């Protein structure tokens, strides 16, 4: 048995299919079937119940899968730590970005870092702040951007930016001619919000409750530009960060929110009690320096 046996086993369990696992690994199905058969012979147990439509883990398979994932992660960390020990200026950084922010600032930082470390690669993954935090803890992301306050027992962080939120109205809205608006004046409107994976959803809902009403949500989306199009089509209103609101190309009206003013603070986070790769440490240090100069 070698590490590849366990890695192939993990993929078959993930896809519940030898064919799909083989396609994902860019190997033939007979090869992966033989690998799993060899693993079962080495361990003396059957790992899968094979049906016509999919394969299902046996009780022994479920037990071994847990250990296989631990071994595979340890092997991955070993390679990373050896690279760090040898001082190799390479690596891969997985960054979680909420699609509800203007990413220009963070992209410029990554561009500057890439000029200094051209052999480090990046994967930028858009998701809501809640999912970003979950995926960092699951070690599927290295760092991410989230809304403060964060879980200080689980994450380290440094401040990224603070900004107010604005009400976005269709041009035909009775209040569209105003420059500012009290939140309670929107109690009869239909809201179009980001989905519940986004902290912004919670922030807007709690602010509306503070103003004396529960918002009537008619639609949710994970794309700010799609929300802008729905507002321009007179389907409802929304509340967006100022930096995102100014990117809307649709014919909409932006108003300052008062009583209560709604704002948010974003931070860059990374896990507190997990191994941080050399590349990630270097990027965090560079990003902190860049932000301190802005």
Tab-separated table of N, CA and C in Angstrom, residues 94-208:
chain	number	residue	atom	x	y	z
A	94	UNK	N	-4.917	29.824	-1.384
A	94	UNK	CA	-6.356	29.793	-1.684
A	94	UNK	C	-7.035	30.889	-0.857
A	95	UNK	N	-7.622	31.856	-1.573
A	95	UNK	CA	-8.187	33.043	-0.927
A	95	UNK	C	-9.692	33.071	-1.134
A	96	UNK	N	-10.451	33.207	-0.050
A	96	UNK	CA	-11.904	33.329	-0.131
A	96	UNK	C	-12.329	34.782	-0.168
A	97	UNK	N	-13.098	35.153	-1.195
A	97	UNK	CA	-13.542	36.539	-1.381
A	97	UNK	C	-15.064	36.589	-1.425
A	98	UNK	N	-15.699	37.454	-0.635
A	98	UNK	CA	-17.143	37.623	-0.786
A	98	UNK	C	-17.446	38.415	-2.058
A	99	UNK	N	-18.363	37.952	-2.892
A	99	UNK	CA	-18.665	38.659	-4.142
A	99	UNK	C	-19.371	39.987	-3.917
A	100	UNK	N	-19.642	40.331	-2.662
A	100	UNK	CA	-20.350	41.564	-2.347
A	100	UNK	C	-19.385	42.714	-2.073
A	101	UNK	N	-18.101	42.513	-2.348
A	101	UNK	CA	-17.129	43.588	-2.145
A	101	UNK	C	-16.487	43.957	-3.472
A	102	UNK	N	-15.985	45.186	-3.539
A	102	UNK	CA	-15.188	45.621	-4.683
A	102	UNK	C	-13.797	45.027	-4.494
A	103	UNK	N	-13.434	44.072	-5.358
A	103	UNK	CA	-12.196	43.312	-5.173
A	103	UNK	C	-10.959	44.026	-5.702
A	104	UNK	N	-11.096	45.254	-6.211
A	104	UNK	CA	-9.953	45.925	-6.841
A	104	UNK	C	-8.771	46.051	-5.888
A	105	UNK	N	-9.030	46.443	-4.637
A	105	UNK	CA	-7.949	46.631	-3.676
A	105	UNK	C	-7.170	45.340	-3.437
A	106	UNK	N	-7.877	44.248	-3.207
A	106	UNK	CA	-7.205	42.991	-2.913
A	106	UNK	C	-6.506	42.440	-4.149
A	107	UNK	N	-7.075	42.660	-5.340
A	107	UNK	CA	-6.431	42.213	-6.577
A	107	UNK	C	-5.129	42.981	-6.796
A	108	UNK	N	-5.120	44.277	-6.503
A	108	UNK	CA	-3.895	45.069	-6.633
A	108	UNK	C	-2.810	44.567	-5.680
A	109	UNK	N	-3.220	44.186	-4.470
A	109	UNK	CA	-2.259	43.649	-3.507
A	109	UNK	C	-1.667	42.331	-4.017
A	110	UNK	N	-2.530	41.464	-4.534
A	110	UNK	CA	-2.044	40.189	-5.074
A	110	UNK	C	-1.100	40.427	-6.243
A	111	UNK	N	-1.435	41.426	-7.093
A	111	UNK	CA	-0.565	41.749	-8.223
A	111	UNK	C	0.812	42.205	-7.770
A	112	UNK	N	0.853	43.051	-6.726
A	112	UNK	CA	2.142	43.511	-6.205
A	112	UNK	C	2.950	42.376	-5.601
A	113	UNK	N	2.271	41.473	-4.886
A	113	UNK	CA	2.951	40.332	-4.286
A	113	UNK	C	3.482	39.390	-5.364
A	114	UNK	N	2.700	39.210	-6.436
A	114	UNK	CA	3.118	38.328	-7.524
A	114	UNK	C	4.385	38.849	-8.210
A	115	UNK	N	4.525	40.168	-8.280
A	115	UNK	CA	5.738	40.740	-8.885
A	115	UNK	C	6.980	40.379	-8.075
A	116	UNK	N	6.824	40.227	-6.752
A	116	UNK	CA	7.947	39.873	-5.889
A	116	UNK	C	8.154	38.360	-5.793
A	117	UNK	N	7.077	37.609	-5.944
A	117	UNK	CA	7.131	36.144	-5.799
A	117	UNK	C	6.422	35.500	-6.992
A	118	UNK	N	7.021	35.540	-8.168
A	118	UNK	CA	6.334	35.089	-9.389
A	118	UNK	C	6.020	33.596	-9.435
A	119	UNK	N	6.608	32.792	-8.557
A	119	UNK	CA	6.372	31.345	-8.608
A	119	UNK	C	5.261	30.895	-7.661
A	120	UNK	N	4.678	31.830	-6.918
A	120	UNK	CA	3.554	31.499	-6.065
A	120	UNK	C	2.265	31.683	-6.859
A	121	UNK	N	1.393	30.702	-6.798
A	121	UNK	CA	0.136	30.750	-7.548
A	121	UNK	C	-1.046	30.984	-6.603
A	122	UNK	N	-2.204	31.316	-7.186
A	122	UNK	CA	-3.361	31.724	-6.385
A	122	UNK	C	-4.630	31.063	-6.911
A	123	UNK	N	-5.546	30.859	-6.001
A	123	UNK	CA	-6.897	30.424	-6.342
A	123	UNK	C	-7.859	31.337	-5.590
A	124	UNK	N	-8.631	32.137	-6.314
A	124	UNK	CA	-9.579	33.067	-5.710
A	124	UNK	C	-10.971	32.458	-5.803
A	125	UNK	N	-11.596	32.266	-4.644
A	125	UNK	CA	-12.884	31.577	-4.580
A	125	UNK	C	-13.917	32.515	-3.979
A	126	UNK	N	-14.965	32.820	-4.748
A	126	UNK	CA	-16.019	33.714	-4.267
A	126	UNK	C	-17.062	32.935	-3.475
A	127	UNK	N	-17.406	33.463	-2.294
A	127	UNK	CA	-18.446	32.836	-1.480
A	127	UNK	C	-18.859	33.815	-0.395
A	128	UNK	N	-19.947	33.495	0.302
A	128	UNK	CA	-20.377	34.314	1.421
A	128	UNK	C	-19.425	34.198	2.590
A	129	UNK	N	-19.412	35.212	3.461
A	129	UNK	CA	-18.479	35.242	4.584
A	129	UNK	C	-18.636	34.024	5.488
A	130	UNK	N	-19.874	33.580	5.700
A	130	UNK	CA	-20.084	32.418	6.565
A	130	UNK	C	-19.425	31.171	5.981
A	131	UNK	N	-19.596	30.959	4.683
A	131	UNK	CA	-19.008	29.788	4.038
A	131	UNK	C	-17.490	29.898	3.995
A	132	UNK	N	-16.981	31.116	3.824
A	132	UNK	CA	-15.529	31.313	3.812
A	132	UNK	C	-14.933	30.884	5.150
A	133	UNK	N	-15.559	31.293	6.245
A	133	UNK	CA	-15.064	30.891	7.563
A	133	UNK	C	-15.108	29.373	7.722
A	134	UNK	N	-16.212	28.757	7.296
A	134	UNK	CA	-16.328	27.300	7.386
A	134	UNK	C	-15.234	26.603	6.583
A	135	UNK	N	-14.962	27.102	5.380
A	135	UNK	CA	-13.987	26.435	4.506
A	135	UNK	C	-12.554	26.643	4.975
A	136	UNK	N	-12.282	27.736	5.679
A	136	UNK	CA	-10.955	27.898	6.283
A	136	UNK	C	-10.769	26.862	7.383
A	137	UNK	N	-11.781	26.674	8.214
A	137	UNK	CA	-11.682	25.696	9.295
A	137	UNK	C	-11.588	24.270	8.750
A	138	UNK	N	-12.183	24.020	7.566
A	138	UNK	CA	-12.099	22.702	6.938
A	138	UNK	C	-10.823	22.542	6.117
A	139	UNK	N	-9.965	23.582	6.149
A	139	UNK	CA	-8.677	23.590	5.445
A	139	UNK	C	-8.848	23.526	3.930
A	140	UNK	N	-9.985	24.052	3.443
A	140	UNK	CA	-10.203	24.148	2.005
A	140	UNK	C	-9.815	25.531	1.483
A	141	UNK	N	-9.604	26.478	2.396
A	141	UNK	CA	-9.073	27.806	2.076
A	141	UNK	C	-7.935	28.104	3.042
A	142	UNK	N	-6.986	28.935	2.592
A	142	UNK	CA	-5.878	29.338	3.461
A	142	UNK	C	-6.203	30.625	4.209
A	143	UNK	N	-6.756	31.589	3.504
A	143	UNK	CA	-7.143	32.872	4.098
A	143	UNK	C	-8.464	33.304	3.473
A	144	UNK	N	-9.098	34.296	4.073
A	144	UNK	CA	-10.350	34.781	3.504
A	144	UNK	C	-10.681	36.163	4.022
A	145	UNK	N	-11.676	36.760	3.398
A	145	UNK	CA	-12.176	38.069	3.823
A	145	UNK	C	-13.558	37.871	4.412
A	146	UNK	N	-13.764	38.402	5.604
A	146	UNK	CA	-15.041	38.240	6.284
A	146	UNK	C	-15.432	39.537	6.973
A	147	UNK	N	-16.614	39.540	7.553
A	147	UNK	CA	-17.152	40.717	8.225
A	147	UNK	C	-16.854	40.631	9.719
A	148	UNK	N	-16.350	41.722	10.297
A	148	UNK	CA	-16.139	41.777	11.738
A	148	UNK	C	-17.463	42.003	12.454
A	149	UNK	N	-17.632	41.471	13.670
A	149	UNK	CA	-16.638	40.683	14.405
A	149	UNK	C	-16.572	39.243	13.899
A	150	UNK	N	-15.376	38.646	14.018
A	150	UNK	CA	-15.201	37.255	13.651
A	150	UNK	C	-15.027	36.412	14.911
A	151	UNK	N	-14.865	35.118	14.754
A	151	UNK	CA	-14.715	34.212	15.906
A	151	UNK	C	-13.254	34.230	16.356
A	152	UNK	N	-12.955	35.031	17.353
A	152	UNK	CA	-11.571	35.263	17.747
A	152	UNK	C	-10.910	34.032	18.351
A	153	UNK	N	-11.695	33.076	18.809
A	153	UNK	CA	-11.094	31.845	19.330
A	153	UNK	C	-10.645	30.915	18.201
A	154	UNK	N	-11.113	31.180	16.974
A	154	UNK	CA	-10.790	30.304	15.846
A	154	UNK	C	-9.919	30.977	14.785
A	155	UNK	N	-9.971	32.315	14.714
A	155	UNK	CA	-9.258	33.019	13.645
A	155	UNK	C	-8.392	34.148	14.189
A	156	UNK	N	-7.229	34.336	13.542
A	156	UNK	CA	-6.478	35.579	13.666
A	156	UNK	C	-6.916	36.478	12.520
A	157	UNK	N	-6.765	37.795	12.683
A	157	UNK	CA	-7.208	38.686	11.623
A	157	UNK	C	-6.513	40.034	11.716
A	158	UNK	N	-6.569	40.775	10.609
A	158	UNK	CA	-6.244	42.206	10.644
A	158	UNK	C	-7.245	42.961	9.776
A	159	UNK	N	-7.443	44.217	10.115
A	159	UNK	CA	-8.473	45.061	9.507
A	159	UNK	C	-8.174	45.326	8.030
A	160	UNK	N	-9.213	45.274	7.203
A	160	UNK	CA	-9.064	45.560	5.775
A	160	UNK	C	-9.704	46.887	5.401
A	161	UNK	N	-11.002	47.057	5.663
A	161	UNK	CA	-11.661	48.314	5.310
A	161	UNK	C	-12.975	48.451	6.058
A	162	UNK	N	-13.472	49.691	6.109
A	162	UNK	CA	-14.764	49.990	6.708
A	162	UNK	C	-15.533	50.876	5.742
A	163	UNK	N	-16.823	50.637	5.599
A	163	UNK	CA	-17.624	51.479	4.712
A	163	UNK	C	-19.098	51.431	5.093
A	164	UNK	N	-19.809	52.477	4.696
A	164	UNK	CA	-21.248	52.545	4.933
A	164	UNK	C	-21.994	51.768	3.851
A	165	UNK	N	-23.226	51.396	4.186
A	165	UNK	CA	-24.112	50.755	3.217
A	165	UNK	C	-25.120	51.776	2.709
A	166	UNK	N	-25.568	51.597	1.478
A	166	UNK	CA	-26.507	52.531	0.851
A	166	UNK	C	-27.775	51.804	0.411
A	167	UNK	N	-28.891	52.522	0.442
A	167	UNK	CA	-30.142	52.001	-0.098
A	167	UNK	C	-30.133	52.201	-1.611
A	168	UNK	N	-30.511	51.175	-2.342
A	168	UNK	CA	-30.580	51.239	-3.807
A	168	UNK	C	-32.048	51.128	-4.211
A	169	UNK	N	-32.525	52.142	-4.923
A	169	UNK	CA	-33.940	52.212	-5.309
A	169	UNK	C	-34.081	52.279	-6.824
A	170	UNK	N	-35.198	51.787	-7.361
A	170	UNK	CA	-35.484	52.018	-8.777
A	170	UNK	C	-35.827	53.494	-8.988
A	171	UNK	N	-35.581	54.050	-10.178
A	171	UNK	CA	-35.827	55.480	-10.435
A	171	UNK	C	-37.275	55.903	-10.191
A	172	UNK	N	-38.226	54.976	-10.358
A	172	UNK	CA	-39.648	55.330	-10.194
A	172	UNK	C	-40.117	55.288	-8.742
A	173	UNK	N	-39.229	54.932	-7.831
A	173	UNK	CA	-39.618	54.832	-6.420
A	173	UNK	C	-39.997	56.220	-5.889
A	174	UNK	N	-41.043	56.329	-5.076
A	174	UNK	CA	-41.489	57.639	-4.568
A	174	UNK	C	-40.405	58.400	-3.792
A	175	UNK	N	-39.432	57.691	-3.230
A	175	UNK	CA	-38.381	58.339	-2.445
A	175	UNK	C	-37.061	58.492	-3.211
A	176	UNK	N	-37.089	58.188	-4.515
A	176	UNK	CA	-35.849	58.185	-5.290
A	176	UNK	C	-35.216	59.568	-5.422
A	177	UNK	N	-35.991	60.621	-5.222
A	177	UNK	CA	-35.434	61.963	-5.359
A	177	UNK	C	-34.701	62.459	-4.135
A	178	UNK	N	-34.727	61.701	-3.072
A	178	UNK	CA	-34.084	62.093	-1.819
A	178	UNK	C	-32.580	61.816	-1.852
A	179	UNK	N	-31.815	62.459	-0.943
A	179	UNK	CA	-30.387	62.182	-0.800
A	179	UNK	C	-30.109	61.241	0.364
A	180	UNK	N	-31.010	61.209	1.330
A	180	UNK	CA	-30.861	60.295	2.451
A	180	UNK	C	-32.236	59.833	2.910
A	181	UNK	N	-32.237	58.746	3.680
A	181	UNK	CA	-33.510	58.128	4.019
A	181	UNK	C	-33.406	57.443	5.382
A	182	UNK	N	-34.475	57.516	6.154
A	182	UNK	CA	-34.540	56.764	7.401
A	182	UNK	C	-34.964	55.336	7.072
A	183	UNK	N	-34.353	54.391	7.726
A	183	UNK	CA	-34.612	52.988	7.391
A	183	UNK	C	-36.085	52.631	7.590
A	184	UNK	N	-36.738	53.210	8.588
A	184	UNK	CA	-38.145	52.888	8.864
A	184	UNK	C	-39.067	53.272	7.713
A	185	UNK	N	-38.623	54.190	6.838
A	185	UNK	CA	-39.439	54.601	5.699
A	185	UNK	C	-39.543	53.501	4.640
A	186	UNK	N	-38.759	52.434	4.789
A	186	UNK	CA	-38.766	51.347	3.809
A	186	UNK	C	-39.560	50.136	4.291
A	187	UNK	N	-40.313	50.299	5.367
A	187	UNK	CA	-40.988	49.148	5.981
A	187	UNK	C	-42.011	48.486	5.068
A	188	UNK	N	-42.555	49.233	4.093
A	188	UNK	CA	-43.560	48.655	3.200
A	188	UNK	C	-42.971	48.184	1.875
A	189	UNK	N	-41.652	48.326	1.714
A	189	UNK	CA	-41.009	47.957	0.447
A	189	UNK	C	-40.652	46.474	0.400
A	190	UNK	N	-40.455	45.981	-0.814
A	190	UNK	CA	-39.978	44.614	-1.038
A	190	UNK	C	-38.453	44.642	-1.172
A	191	UNK	N	-37.772	43.788	-0.412
A	191	UNK	CA	-36.306	43.778	-0.389
A	191	UNK	C	-35.756	42.643	-1.251
A	192	UNK	N	-34.656	42.948	-1.919
A	192	UNK	CA	-33.870	41.939	-2.637
A	192	UNK	C	-32.517	41.885	-1.937
A	193	UNK	N	-32.227	40.766	-1.285
A	193	UNK	CA	-31.038	40.665	-0.450
A	193	UNK	C	-30.089	39.578	-0.950
A	194	UNK	N	-28.859	39.650	-0.453
A	194	UNK	CA	-27.945	38.530	-0.642
A	194	UNK	C	-28.455	37.342	0.163
A	195	UNK	N	-28.055	36.150	-0.230
A	195	UNK	CA	-28.560	34.943	0.420
A	195	UNK	C	-28.073	34.857	1.863
A	196	UNK	N	-28.602	33.907	2.593
A	196	UNK	CA	-28.315	33.787	4.019
A	196	UNK	C	-26.906	33.291	4.311
A	197	UNK	N	-26.151	32.886	3.274
A	197	UNK	CA	-24.740	32.558	3.475
A	197	UNK	C	-23.905	33.816	3.705
A	198	UNK	N	-24.510	34.982	3.461
A	198	UNK	CA	-23.795	36.248	3.565
A	198	UNK	C	-24.155	36.949	4.866
A	199	UNK	N	-23.126	37.418	5.571
A	199	UNK	CA	-23.347	38.140	6.820
A	199	UNK	C	-24.165	39.403	6.579
A	200	UNK	N	-24.061	39.974	5.369
A	200	UNK	CA	-24.817	41.188	5.054
A	200	UNK	C	-26.320	40.965	5.224
A	201	UNK	N	-26.776	39.769	4.906
A	201	UNK	CA	-28.198	39.444	5.097
A	201	UNK	C	-28.590	39.635	6.560
A	202	UNK	N	-27.771	39.110	7.471
A	202	UNK	CA	-28.036	39.262	8.903
A	202	UNK	C	-27.973	40.726	9.326
A	203	UNK	N	-26.971	41.460	8.791
A	203	UNK	CA	-26.778	42.843	9.186
A	203	UNK	C	-27.979	43.710	8.797
A	204	UNK	N	-28.485	43.504	7.580
A	204	UNK	CA	-29.637	44.292	7.118
A	204	UNK	C	-30.892	43.917	7.902
A	205	UNK	N	-31.107	42.615	8.107
A	205	UNK	CA	-32.288	42.176	8.837
A	205	UNK	C	-32.301	42.724	10.261
A	206	UNK	N	-31.162	42.665	10.934
A	206	UNK	CA	-31.102	43.173	12.310
A	206	UNK	C	-31.273	44.682	12.365
A	207	UNK	N	-30.758	45.416	11.366
A	207	UNK	CA	-30.918	46.869	11.323
A	207	UNK	C	-32.383	47.247	11.101
A	208	UNK	N	-33.064	46.484	10.243
A	208	UNK	CA	-34.489	46.744	10.011
A	208	UNK	C	-35.297	46.482	11.282
